[in-house]
């Protein structure tokens, strides 16, 4: 896999070995090597990445248990795009699967995940770290189904357009991370996509919800894949699963139809990131700022495929999802099937509560998760885990200071130069941030993981992206 490089260095005549800044030199050498790699992308692999300890053993053997909370707080903003407008008011009675919010444009509806009474429609904390409009429902414990929900025996008569409309009405969004409306992803891929990739990599440490779903409901996932194939008509369909999930691979292998390839993948983070998975499976590189459809691909998470099956065959909107509650501060790391909007405080209690004082709680895993300042948030559709770290996991450096070691350059799967982006962000140099393609940062956290100085690079790049977006928005209104 690795090539060898011979680099000749000419030291200027007026310099001695003592006056050469070797740390700077090392950085430049690494930049040269990365640029050579960019020019020669390797098929069936991706550049960079890291191999953090998995900690999956904490919860991977725990089956997904159904959880029924007393109250849910359902955010009207669940995905990339416009938030929904609430369709219910305080005092309304709702049933499971009833639409409680919808909107125009890049927006899909949200549905009641329990039956009961609406007790609030107000701003409440959400996992993004800000307050957002939420519909709060007190459950009556009966889980009465909405009368609009009907099963389908066959989909033979349905057109691709009708299936896509069902997926939209079911409120399905990508369940592996970014949360893009699935109907829009499908529609924008029509006629462009020759390869459908199903993402079962689950490369982020600690999280096991997809692993369990593949073991426990492989037929549902396979059924969802069949529906996607019927709409997009791809030449090739492949399911990628990291090799360390042997039981999930066996279960999926048994359930998948013969024309769907199952690819056991190298265990390396971020193997499950969309662009890296495409490169691994097809050898194609999504161009900077581009979408997978630009290289003929569409990627769907395994949980999204199962949700598509539920929507089309069971008539059930996306009202539940599997969530891993884990970390060394949790008494009984577990996997739960929870109604959307289940409060974090209830989830932690269901997993036995805290075993020790938590140091940090993340919505998601340790690499890409978002730190939470309250447990009053409700789970959202893209929320695959709640990870709670103990004080023993605290490796914060008091005053982080870059030592110019270049280790962040080695691992960036997007071929970015984190140390230069970090400097540009500190200076507020928007031109340098744009030139350095900070918008291509997938916030995977590999650079921060590899940084010996403990610099909060991901938070820094999130801020930098917001700075650029705000500057562009300002420019647009001038
Ligand atoms: S967080 Fe961004 S800059 Fe850092 S390794 Fe990932 S893609 Fe690269
Ligand atoms: S940001 Fe961290 S990894 Fe990158 S050069 Fe500085 S100290 Fe090294």
Tab-separated table of C-alpha atoms and ligand atoms in Angstrom:
chain	number	residue	atom	x	y	z
A	1	UNK	CA	0.000	0.000	0.000
A	2	UNK	CA	2.676	2.475	0.946
A	3	UNK	CA	5.086	3.901	-1.544
A	4	UNK	CA	8.608	5.005	-0.735
A	5	UNK	CA	9.798	8.547	-1.179
A	6	UNK	CA	13.327	9.853	-1.392
A	7	UNK	CA	13.504	13.554	-0.649
A	8	UNK	CA	16.755	15.483	-1.268
A	9	UNK	CA	17.173	18.512	0.938
A	10	UNK	CA	19.450	21.389	0.008
A	11	UNK	CA	20.438	23.397	3.037
A	12	UNK	CA	21.108	27.053	2.135
A	13	UNK	CA	24.804	28.021	2.160
A	14	UNK	CA	24.415	30.524	4.974
A	15	UNK	CA	22.708	27.921	7.222
A	16	UNK	CA	24.112	25.247	9.447
A	17	UNK	CA	22.314	22.144	10.632
A	18	UNK	CA	21.734	23.923	13.949
A	19	UNK	CA	19.859	26.808	12.318
A	20	UNK	CA	17.452	24.624	10.320
A	21	UNK	CA	13.923	24.568	11.828
A	22	UNK	CA	13.389	20.810	11.635
A	23	UNK	CA	9.798	20.842	12.900
A	24	UNK	CA	8.831	23.215	10.090
A	25	UNK	CA	10.794	21.129	7.615
A	26	UNK	CA	8.996	17.969	8.701
A	27	UNK	CA	5.644	19.636	8.112
A	28	UNK	CA	6.623	20.626	4.583
A	29	UNK	CA	7.845	17.097	3.791
A	30	UNK	CA	4.503	15.709	4.977
A	31	UNK	CA	2.641	18.216	2.815
A	32	UNK	CA	4.639	17.049	-0.244
A	33	UNK	CA	3.835	13.393	0.509
A	34	UNK	CA	0.128	14.147	0.970
A	35	UNK	CA	0.016	16.043	-2.326
A	36	UNK	CA	1.594	13.040	-4.119
A	37	UNK	CA	-1.076	10.784	-2.523
A	38	UNK	CA	-3.854	13.135	-3.673
A	39	UNK	CA	-2.587	12.838	-7.226
A	40	UNK	CA	-2.655	9.026	-7.013
A	41	UNK	CA	-5.742	8.020	-5.013
A	42	UNK	CA	-5.665	4.352	-4.047
A	43	UNK	CA	-8.650	2.163	-4.946
A	44	UNK	CA	-10.299	0.094	-2.190
A	45	UNK	CA	-8.840	2.327	0.460
A	46	UNK	CA	-8.846	5.921	1.566
A	47	UNK	CA	-6.109	8.248	2.611
A	48	UNK	CA	-5.403	9.047	6.259
A	49	UNK	CA	-7.637	8.163	9.165
A	50	UNK	CA	-6.822	6.725	12.556
A	51	UNK	CA	-7.335	3.518	14.499
A	52	UNK	CA	-8.713	4.449	17.926
A	53	UNK	CA	-9.593	1.778	20.490
A	54	UNK	CA	-13.180	0.664	19.799
A	55	UNK	CA	-14.741	0.073	23.257
A	56	UNK	CA	-17.565	-1.637	21.342
A	57	UNK	CA	-17.397	-4.590	23.735
A	58	UNK	CA	-19.217	-2.447	26.315
A	59	UNK	CA	-22.533	-2.790	24.468
A	60	UNK	CA	-22.180	-4.917	21.308
A	61	UNK	CA	-23.648	-8.066	22.911
A	62	UNK	CA	-26.615	-6.224	24.425
A	63	UNK	CA	-29.766	-6.666	22.283
A	64	UNK	CA	-31.835	-3.641	21.291
A	65	UNK	CA	-34.475	-3.339	24.018
A	66	UNK	CA	-37.698	-1.364	23.502
A	67	UNK	CA	-37.979	1.663	25.786
A	68	UNK	CA	-41.210	3.545	26.492
A	69	UNK	CA	-40.735	6.946	28.147
A	70	UNK	CA	-43.427	8.962	29.962
A	71	UNK	CA	-42.658	12.168	28.052
A	72	UNK	CA	-41.025	12.995	24.714
A	73	UNK	CA	-39.674	16.328	23.476
A	74	UNK	CA	-39.736	16.209	19.668
A	75	UNK	CA	-37.629	18.874	17.945
A	76	UNK	CA	-39.120	20.513	14.852
A	77	UNK	CA	-35.605	20.732	13.399
A	78	UNK	CA	-34.415	17.160	12.921
A	79	UNK	CA	-32.359	17.387	9.739
A	80	UNK	CA	-30.348	19.522	7.318
A	81	UNK	CA	-32.747	22.043	5.764
A	82	UNK	CA	-35.759	23.960	7.010
A	83	UNK	CA	-37.346	23.194	10.378
A	84	UNK	CA	-40.965	22.037	10.471
A	85	UNK	CA	-43.860	24.216	11.592
A	86	UNK	CA	-45.824	22.593	14.451
A	87	UNK	CA	-49.275	21.311	13.386
A	88	UNK	CA	-50.564	20.672	16.919
A	89	UNK	CA	-51.282	22.797	19.997
A	90	UNK	CA	-51.333	22.310	23.745
A	91	UNK	CA	-54.119	19.952	24.790
A	92	UNK	CA	-54.357	18.075	21.459
A	93	UNK	CA	-54.574	14.281	21.645
A	94	UNK	CA	-52.138	12.535	19.300
A	95	UNK	CA	-51.509	8.947	18.239
A	96	UNK	CA	-48.294	7.177	17.174
A	97	UNK	CA	-47.351	8.087	13.593
A	98	UNK	CA	-49.588	11.176	13.426
A	99	UNK	CA	-47.967	14.105	11.634
A	100	UNK	CA	-47.200	16.882	14.146
A	101	UNK	CA	-44.966	19.132	12.029
A	102	UNK	CA	-44.233	19.780	8.357
A	103	UNK	CA	-42.880	22.441	6.029
A	104	UNK	CA	-41.987	23.488	2.490
A	105	UNK	CA	-38.744	23.106	0.536
A	106	UNK	CA	-35.891	21.048	1.992
A	107	UNK	CA	-38.056	19.686	4.799
A	108	UNK	CA	-39.680	16.398	5.779
A	109	UNK	CA	-42.447	15.947	8.370
A	110	UNK	CA	-42.101	14.864	11.982
A	111	UNK	CA	-44.590	12.530	13.672
A	112	UNK	CA	-45.770	11.756	17.169
A	113	UNK	CA	-43.654	8.918	18.541
A	114	UNK	CA	-45.988	8.088	21.443
A	115	UNK	CA	-49.744	8.435	21.899
A	116	UNK	CA	-50.960	10.921	24.478
A	117	UNK	CA	-51.497	14.649	25.035
A	118	UNK	CA	-49.487	17.620	23.804
A	119	UNK	CA	-48.381	19.467	26.962
A	120	UNK	CA	-46.103	22.103	25.425
A	121	UNK	CA	-45.137	23.635	22.085
A	122	UNK	CA	-42.154	25.791	22.981
A	123	UNK	CA	-38.412	26.342	22.801
A	124	UNK	CA	-36.551	23.508	24.527
A	125	UNK	CA	-32.913	22.311	24.503
A	126	UNK	CA	-31.922	20.223	21.462
A	127	UNK	CA	-28.827	18.041	20.863
A	128	UNK	CA	-27.304	20.697	18.566
A	129	UNK	CA	-26.522	22.721	21.718
A	130	UNK	CA	-29.115	25.425	21.068
A	131	UNK	CA	-32.777	25.749	21.987
A	132	UNK	CA	-35.278	24.905	19.238
A	133	UNK	CA	-39.033	24.628	18.824
A	134	UNK	CA	-40.243	21.306	20.268
A	135	UNK	CA	-43.575	19.540	20.660
A	136	UNK	CA	-43.717	17.904	24.095
A	137	UNK	CA	-46.090	14.933	24.480
A	138	UNK	CA	-47.094	13.188	27.682
A	139	UNK	CA	-47.552	9.511	26.866
A	140	UNK	CA	-50.761	7.680	27.838
A	141	UNK	CA	-48.756	4.434	27.809
A	142	UNK	CA	-51.066	2.859	25.198
A	143	UNK	CA	-49.074	3.477	22.000
A	144	UNK	CA	-52.317	3.809	20.010
A	145	UNK	CA	-51.546	3.835	16.282
A	146	UNK	CA	-52.664	6.648	13.992
A	147	UNK	CA	-55.639	5.371	11.890
A	148	UNK	CA	-53.807	6.499	8.692
A	149	UNK	CA	-51.212	3.727	9.127
A	150	UNK	CA	-51.818	0.773	6.821
A	151	UNK	CA	-49.612	-2.177	5.850
A	152	UNK	CA	-48.790	-3.039	2.237
A	153	UNK	CA	-48.393	-6.619	1.035
A	154	UNK	CA	-46.734	-5.747	-2.254
A	155	UNK	CA	-45.032	-2.780	-3.873
A	156	UNK	CA	-45.066	-4.177	-7.411
A	157	UNK	CA	-47.643	-1.625	-8.579
A	158	UNK	CA	-45.885	1.410	-7.074
A	159	UNK	CA	-43.744	3.665	-9.268
A	160	UNK	CA	-40.410	5.142	-8.172
A	161	UNK	CA	-42.092	8.515	-7.797
A	162	UNK	CA	-44.794	7.062	-5.526
A	163	UNK	CA	-42.206	5.253	-3.403
A	164	UNK	CA	-40.167	8.452	-3.032
A	165	UNK	CA	-43.325	10.307	-1.947
A	166	UNK	CA	-44.001	7.628	0.706
A	167	UNK	CA	-40.419	8.033	1.982
A	168	UNK	CA	-40.922	11.802	2.228
A	169	UNK	CA	-44.254	11.516	4.038
A	170	UNK	CA	-42.653	9.079	6.507
A	171	UNK	CA	-40.159	11.801	7.474
A	172	UNK	CA	-37.097	9.707	6.682
A	173	UNK	CA	-33.700	11.373	6.923
A	174	UNK	CA	-30.193	9.928	6.869
A	175	UNK	CA	-29.809	8.132	10.209
A	176	UNK	CA	-26.043	7.762	10.189
A	177	UNK	CA	-25.014	11.349	10.837
A	178	UNK	CA	-25.705	14.412	8.694
A	179	UNK	CA	-29.464	13.831	8.516
A	180	UNK	CA	-30.173	14.794	4.923
A	181	UNK	CA	-33.798	14.201	3.783
A	182	UNK	CA	-33.730	10.782	2.093
A	183	UNK	CA	-36.365	11.587	-0.554
A	184	UNK	CA	-34.222	14.509	-1.754
A	185	UNK	CA	-31.098	12.330	-1.891
A	186	UNK	CA	-33.015	9.764	-3.962
A	187	UNK	CA	-34.608	12.331	-6.298
A	188	UNK	CA	-31.321	14.122	-6.939
A	189	UNK	CA	-29.655	10.795	-7.801
A	190	UNK	CA	-32.237	9.737	-10.422
A	191	UNK	CA	-30.522	9.049	-13.755
A	192	UNK	CA	-27.073	9.868	-12.288
A	193	UNK	CA	-26.408	7.019	-9.885
A	194	UNK	CA	-24.921	3.742	-11.116
A	195	UNK	CA	-23.778	2.523	-7.683
A	196	UNK	CA	-25.767	2.321	-4.452
A	197	UNK	CA	-23.640	1.852	-1.344
A	198	UNK	CA	-25.180	0.782	1.945
A	199	UNK	CA	-23.216	1.927	4.939
A	200	UNK	CA	-22.864	-0.618	7.734
A	201	UNK	CA	-19.310	0.410	8.624
A	202	UNK	CA	-20.151	1.959	12.017
A	203	UNK	CA	-16.517	2.975	12.428
A	204	UNK	CA	-16.915	5.381	15.342
A	205	UNK	CA	-15.751	3.943	18.693
A	206	UNK	CA	-18.310	2.908	21.355
A	207	UNK	CA	-21.387	2.947	19.053
A	208	UNK	CA	-23.082	-0.423	18.405
A	209	UNK	CA	-26.645	0.458	17.353
A	210	UNK	CA	-26.064	-0.340	13.648
A	211	UNK	CA	-24.155	-3.520	14.500
A	212	UNK	CA	-27.115	-4.742	16.575
A	213	UNK	CA	-29.635	-3.697	13.914
A	214	UNK	CA	-27.737	-5.693	11.254
A	215	UNK	CA	-27.726	-8.759	13.535
A	216	UNK	CA	-31.352	-8.428	14.667
A	217	UNK	CA	-33.193	-7.083	11.597
A	218	UNK	CA	-31.139	-7.934	8.478
A	219	UNK	CA	-34.297	-8.774	6.468
A	220	UNK	CA	-35.700	-5.290	7.045
A	221	UNK	CA	-32.444	-3.721	5.835
A	222	UNK	CA	-32.425	-6.028	2.795
A	223	UNK	CA	-36.066	-5.073	2.085
A	224	UNK	CA	-35.169	-1.378	2.253
A	225	UNK	CA	-32.272	-1.959	-0.163
A	226	UNK	CA	-34.678	-3.639	-2.609
A	227	UNK	CA	-36.918	-0.536	-2.512
A	228	UNK	CA	-33.943	1.797	-3.173
A	229	UNK	CA	-32.893	-0.445	-6.072
A	230	UNK	CA	-36.404	-0.302	-7.522
A	231	UNK	CA	-36.302	3.510	-7.502
A	232	UNK	CA	-32.701	4.213	-8.548
A	233	UNK	CA	-32.091	1.165	-10.792
A	234	UNK	CA	-28.321	1.041	-10.064
A	235	UNK	CA	-25.928	-1.251	-11.951
A	236	UNK	CA	-24.187	-2.155	-8.721
A	237	UNK	CA	-25.296	-2.339	-5.065
A	238	UNK	CA	-22.784	-2.989	-2.289
A	239	UNK	CA	-23.026	-3.154	1.486
A	240	UNK	CA	-19.850	-2.143	3.359
A	241	UNK	CA	-19.319	-3.438	6.911
A	242	UNK	CA	-16.094	-3.199	8.920
A	243	UNK	CA	-14.420	-6.586	9.337
A	244	UNK	CA	-14.644	-6.456	13.133
A	245	UNK	CA	-18.417	-7.069	12.989
A	246	UNK	CA	-18.329	-10.765	12.078
A	247	UNK	CA	-21.826	-11.542	13.430
A	248	UNK	CA	-23.385	-8.637	11.538
A	249	UNK	CA	-21.588	-9.711	8.346
A	250	UNK	CA	-22.930	-13.284	8.714
A	251	UNK	CA	-26.505	-12.104	9.385
A	252	UNK	CA	-26.480	-9.670	6.467
A	253	UNK	CA	-24.888	-12.217	4.128
A	254	UNK	CA	-27.769	-14.604	4.824
A	255	UNK	CA	-30.441	-11.939	4.235
A	256	UNK	CA	-29.104	-10.059	1.199
A	257	UNK	CA	-30.329	-10.910	-2.295
A	258	UNK	CA	-27.744	-12.416	-4.679
A	259	UNK	CA	-27.218	-9.239	-6.697
A	260	UNK	CA	-26.068	-7.235	-3.647
A	261	UNK	CA	-22.345	-7.469	-2.824
A	262	UNK	CA	-21.250	-7.602	0.794
A	263	UNK	CA	-17.816	-6.035	1.313
A	264	UNK	CA	-15.990	-6.593	4.615
A	265	UNK	CA	-13.981	-3.390	5.053
A	266	UNK	CA	-10.668	-2.518	6.665
A	267	UNK	CA	-11.142	-1.353	10.255
A	268	UNK	CA	-10.073	2.250	10.124
A	269	UNK	CA	-11.802	5.458	11.186
A	270	UNK	CA	-13.548	7.254	9.345
A	271	UNK	CA	-14.285	4.282	7.074
A	272	UNK	CA	-18.014	5.033	7.315
A	273	UNK	CA	-17.739	8.683	6.208
A	274	UNK	CA	-19.612	9.063	2.924
A	275	UNK	CA	-16.728	10.201	0.712
A	276	UNK	CA	-14.259	7.715	2.222
A	277	UNK	CA	-16.708	4.828	1.786
A	278	UNK	CA	-17.258	5.760	-1.860
A	279	UNK	CA	-13.502	5.811	-2.454
A	280	UNK	CA	-13.084	2.458	-0.713
A	281	UNK	CA	-15.886	0.730	-2.615
A	282	UNK	CA	-15.500	2.300	-6.067
A	283	UNK	CA	-12.077	4.001	-6.153
A	284	UNK	CA	-13.884	7.242	-7.125
A	285	UNK	CA	-13.135	10.574	-5.439
A	286	UNK	CA	-15.980	13.018	-4.777
A	287	UNK	CA	-14.634	16.425	-5.877
A	288	UNK	CA	-14.241	19.215	-3.267
A	289	UNK	CA	-17.654	20.726	-2.533
A	290	UNK	CA	-19.325	17.965	-4.600
A	291	UNK	CA	-21.999	15.408	-3.747
A	292	UNK	CA	-21.771	11.598	-4.178
A	293	UNK	CA	-24.103	11.789	-7.218
A	294	UNK	CA	-21.305	13.715	-8.998
A	295	UNK	CA	-19.387	10.412	-9.169
A	296	UNK	CA	-22.466	8.245	-9.782
A	297	UNK	CA	-22.957	7.108	-6.184
A	298	UNK	CA	-25.633	7.292	-3.499
A	299	UNK	CA	-24.938	6.171	0.080
A	300	UNK	CA	-27.585	5.043	2.579
A	301	UNK	CA	-27.056	4.041	6.185
A	302	UNK	CA	-28.363	0.574	7.232
A	303	UNK	CA	-30.783	2.169	9.734
A	304	UNK	CA	-32.152	4.390	6.958
A	305	UNK	CA	-32.763	1.281	4.817
A	306	UNK	CA	-34.698	-0.351	7.691
A	307	UNK	CA	-36.742	2.859	8.117
A	308	UNK	CA	-37.560	2.824	4.381
A	309	UNK	CA	-38.807	-0.760	4.733
A	310	UNK	CA	-41.012	0.214	7.711
A	311	UNK	CA	-42.430	3.197	5.827
A	312	UNK	CA	-43.242	1.329	2.633
A	313	UNK	CA	-44.382	-2.088	3.912
A	314	UNK	CA	-45.621	-1.281	7.441
A	315	UNK	CA	-46.886	2.223	6.599
A	316	UNK	CA	-44.997	3.415	9.697
A	317	UNK	CA	-43.267	6.804	9.685
A	318	UNK	CA	-39.850	7.249	11.311
A	319	UNK	CA	-40.880	7.446	14.977
A	320	UNK	CA	-38.306	5.177	16.648
A	321	UNK	CA	-34.622	4.476	16.286
A	322	UNK	CA	-31.886	2.352	17.899
A	323	UNK	CA	-29.631	4.316	20.264
A	324	UNK	CA	-26.512	3.084	22.086
A	325	UNK	CA	-26.146	4.479	25.616
A	326	UNK	CA	-22.551	3.858	26.550
A	327	UNK	CA	-19.270	5.068	28.027
A	328	UNK	CA	-17.350	4.378	31.191
A	329	UNK	CA	-19.618	6.634	33.251
A	330	UNK	CA	-22.686	4.479	32.450
A	331	UNK	CA	-23.615	1.635	34.807
A	332	UNK	CA	-25.061	-0.724	32.152
A	333	UNK	CA	-24.097	0.240	28.581
A	334	UNK	CA	-27.086	-0.738	26.428
A	335	UNK	CA	-28.862	-0.476	23.086
A	336	UNK	CA	-32.448	0.746	23.097
A	337	UNK	CA	-35.180	1.190	20.516
A	338	UNK	CA	-36.506	4.572	21.605
A	339	UNK	CA	-39.306	6.873	20.440
A	340	UNK	CA	-37.894	10.026	18.798
A	341	UNK	CA	-37.833	12.730	21.465
A	342	UNK	CA	-36.897	10.430	24.386
A	343	UNK	CA	-35.131	12.585	26.966
A	344	UNK	CA	-31.432	11.928	27.610
A	345	UNK	CA	-32.122	11.838	31.358
A	346	UNK	CA	-34.582	8.946	30.833
A	347	UNK	CA	-32.144	7.081	28.577
A	348	UNK	CA	-29.380	7.296	31.168
A	349	UNK	CA	-31.731	6.070	33.887
A	350	UNK	CA	-32.782	3.143	31.660
A	351	UNK	CA	-29.088	2.209	31.328
A	352	UNK	CA	-28.690	1.999	35.115
A	353	UNK	CA	-27.727	5.639	35.652
A	354	UNK	CA	-24.210	6.984	36.091
A	355	UNK	CA	-21.649	4.668	37.643
A	356	UNK	CA	-19.403	7.650	38.352
A	357	UNK	CA	-19.435	11.418	37.964
A	358	UNK	CA	-19.497	12.046	34.186
A	359	UNK	CA	-16.779	14.265	32.759
A	360	UNK	CA	-18.418	14.758	29.365
A	361	UNK	CA	-21.671	13.645	27.673
A	362	UNK	CA	-21.828	13.497	23.896
A	363	UNK	CA	-24.725	13.164	21.485
A	364	UNK	CA	-23.025	10.624	19.186
A	365	UNK	CA	-19.616	9.049	19.591
A	366	UNK	CA	-16.266	10.374	20.823
A	367	UNK	CA	-14.968	11.474	17.407
A	368	UNK	CA	-17.901	13.409	15.948
A	369	UNK	CA	-20.271	13.750	18.896
A	370	UNK	CA	-21.609	17.053	20.176
A	371	UNK	CA	-21.013	17.886	23.864
A	372	UNK	CA	-24.231	18.310	25.862
A	373	UNK	CA	-24.743	20.805	28.664
A	374	UNK	CA	-28.136	19.446	29.715
A	375	UNK	CA	-29.942	16.098	29.825
A	376	UNK	CA	-33.271	17.746	28.946
A	377	UNK	CA	-32.752	17.212	25.166
A	378	UNK	CA	-34.834	14.683	23.274
A	379	UNK	CA	-33.273	12.204	20.823
A	380	UNK	CA	-33.499	13.138	17.155
A	381	UNK	CA	-33.642	10.952	14.031
A	382	UNK	CA	-29.878	11.106	13.402
A	383	UNK	CA	-28.961	10.391	17.034
A	384	UNK	CA	-27.316	6.955	17.127
A	385	UNK	CA	-25.654	7.182	20.552
A	386	UNK	CA	-25.257	8.937	23.857
A	387	UNK	CA	-21.677	8.535	25.097
A	388	UNK	CA	-20.851	9.405	28.694
A	389	UNK	CA	-17.195	9.717	29.694
A	390	UNK	CA	-15.934	9.363	33.245
A	391	UNK	CA	-13.333	11.605	34.886
A	392	UNK	CA	-10.717	8.906	34.047
A	393	UNK	CA	-11.284	9.717	30.349
A	394	UNK	CA	-10.350	13.371	30.855
A	395	UNK	CA	-7.141	13.992	28.895
A	396	UNK	CA	-7.627	17.747	28.456
A	397	UNK	CA	-4.444	19.802	28.168
A	398	UNK	CA	-4.661	23.014	30.202
A	399	UNK	CA	-3.095	25.389	27.671
A	400	UNK	CA	-2.946	23.612	24.300
A	401	UNK	CA	-0.047	24.818	22.191
A	402	UNK	CA	0.852	23.661	18.676
A	403	UNK	CA	4.320	22.083	18.524
A	404	UNK	CA	4.264	21.913	14.707
A	405	UNK	CA	4.768	18.151	14.676
A	406	UNK	CA	2.625	17.720	11.543
A	407	UNK	CA	0.786	14.680	12.962
A	408	UNK	CA	-2.574	16.228	12.056
A	409	UNK	CA	-1.494	16.318	8.386
A	410	UNK	CA	-0.805	12.578	8.339
A	411	UNK	CA	-4.356	11.579	9.104
A	412	UNK	CA	-6.768	14.026	7.465
A	413	UNK	CA	-8.879	11.869	5.104
A	414	UNK	CA	-9.920	14.999	3.187
A	415	UNK	CA	-6.299	15.949	2.415
A	416	UNK	CA	-6.684	19.222	4.338
A	417	UNK	CA	-3.919	20.879	6.317
A	418	UNK	CA	-5.385	21.183	9.809
A	419	UNK	CA	-2.469	23.085	11.336
A	420	UNK	CA	-2.651	25.791	8.685
A	421	UNK	CA	-6.443	25.983	8.950
A	422	UNK	CA	-6.088	26.304	12.714
A	423	UNK	CA	-3.672	29.227	12.324
A	424	UNK	CA	-5.975	30.894	9.774
A	425	UNK	CA	-8.924	30.463	12.137
A	426	UNK	CA	-7.010	31.992	15.032
A	427	UNK	CA	-6.135	35.013	12.864
A	428	UNK	CA	-9.699	35.222	11.508
A	429	UNK	CA	-8.225	35.003	8.001
A	430	UNK	CA	-11.325	34.064	5.970
A	431	UNK	CA	-9.470	34.084	2.632
A	432	UNK	CA	-6.935	31.539	3.932
A	433	UNK	CA	-9.736	29.395	5.378
A	434	UNK	CA	-11.522	29.358	2.041
A	435	UNK	CA	-8.317	28.667	0.114
A	436	UNK	CA	-7.555	25.836	2.528
A	437	UNK	CA	-10.989	24.284	1.737
A	438	UNK	CA	-12.178	24.324	5.343
A	439	UNK	CA	-15.732	23.745	4.076
A	440	UNK	CA	-14.570	20.269	2.960
A	441	UNK	CA	-13.759	19.332	6.556
A	442	UNK	CA	-16.063	16.436	7.471
A	443	UNK	CA	-15.445	17.093	11.190
A	444	UNK	CA	-14.235	13.524	11.616
A	445	UNK	CA	-11.890	14.443	14.477
A	446	UNK	CA	-8.943	12.355	13.187
A	447	UNK	CA	-6.621	15.386	13.388
A	448	UNK	CA	-7.655	16.172	16.965
A	449	UNK	CA	-7.264	12.506	17.933
A	450	UNK	CA	-3.704	12.485	16.598
A	451	UNK	CA	-2.701	15.879	17.995
A	452	UNK	CA	-0.256	15.400	20.896
A	453	UNK	CA	-0.923	18.964	22.067
A	454	UNK	CA	-4.640	18.260	22.644
A	455	UNK	CA	-5.798	21.170	20.486
A	456	UNK	CA	-9.562	21.308	19.917
A	457	UNK	CA	-9.221	21.265	16.142
A	458	UNK	CA	-12.749	20.086	15.286
A	459	UNK	CA	-14.447	22.798	17.358
A	460	UNK	CA	-12.091	25.271	15.731
A	461	UNK	CA	-13.084	24.156	12.218
A	462	UNK	CA	-16.791	24.148	13.097
A	463	UNK	CA	-16.358	27.778	14.150
A	464	UNK	CA	-14.351	28.537	10.998
A	465	UNK	CA	-17.084	27.082	8.773
A	466	UNK	CA	-19.703	29.150	10.575
A	467	UNK	CA	-17.528	32.268	10.143
A	468	UNK	CA	-17.329	31.620	6.384
A	469	UNK	CA	-21.059	30.867	6.059
A	470	UNK	CA	-21.969	34.038	7.996
A	471	UNK	CA	-19.593	36.147	5.875
A	472	UNK	CA	-21.146	34.764	2.672
A	473	UNK	CA	-24.682	35.362	3.953
A	474	UNK	CA	-23.724	38.985	4.789
A	475	UNK	CA	-22.286	39.433	1.325
A	476	UNK	CA	-25.467	38.061	-0.270
A	477	UNK	CA	-27.747	40.623	1.442
A	478	UNK	CA	-25.545	43.626	0.417
B	1	LIG	S1	-11.723	17.033	11.326
B	1	LIG	FE1	-11.523	18.006	9.304
B	1	LIG	S2	-9.408	18.707	9.216
B	1	LIG	FE2	-9.527	17.219	10.896
B	1	LIG	S3	-8.972	15.260	9.989
B	1	LIG	FE3	-11.194	15.400	9.850
B	1	LIG	S4	-11.612	16.300	7.846
B	1	LIG	FE4	-9.445	16.682	8.309
B	2	LIG	S1	-2.101	21.046	15.513
B	2	LIG	FE1	-1.398	19.358	16.855
B	2	LIG	S2	-0.909	17.681	15.441
B	2	LIG	FE2	-1.041	19.549	14.200
B	2	LIG	S3	1.048	20.263	14.096
B	2	LIG	FE3	0.117	21.307	15.855
B	2	LIG	S4	0.579	20.030	17.613
B	2	LIG	FE4	1.000	18.785	15.799
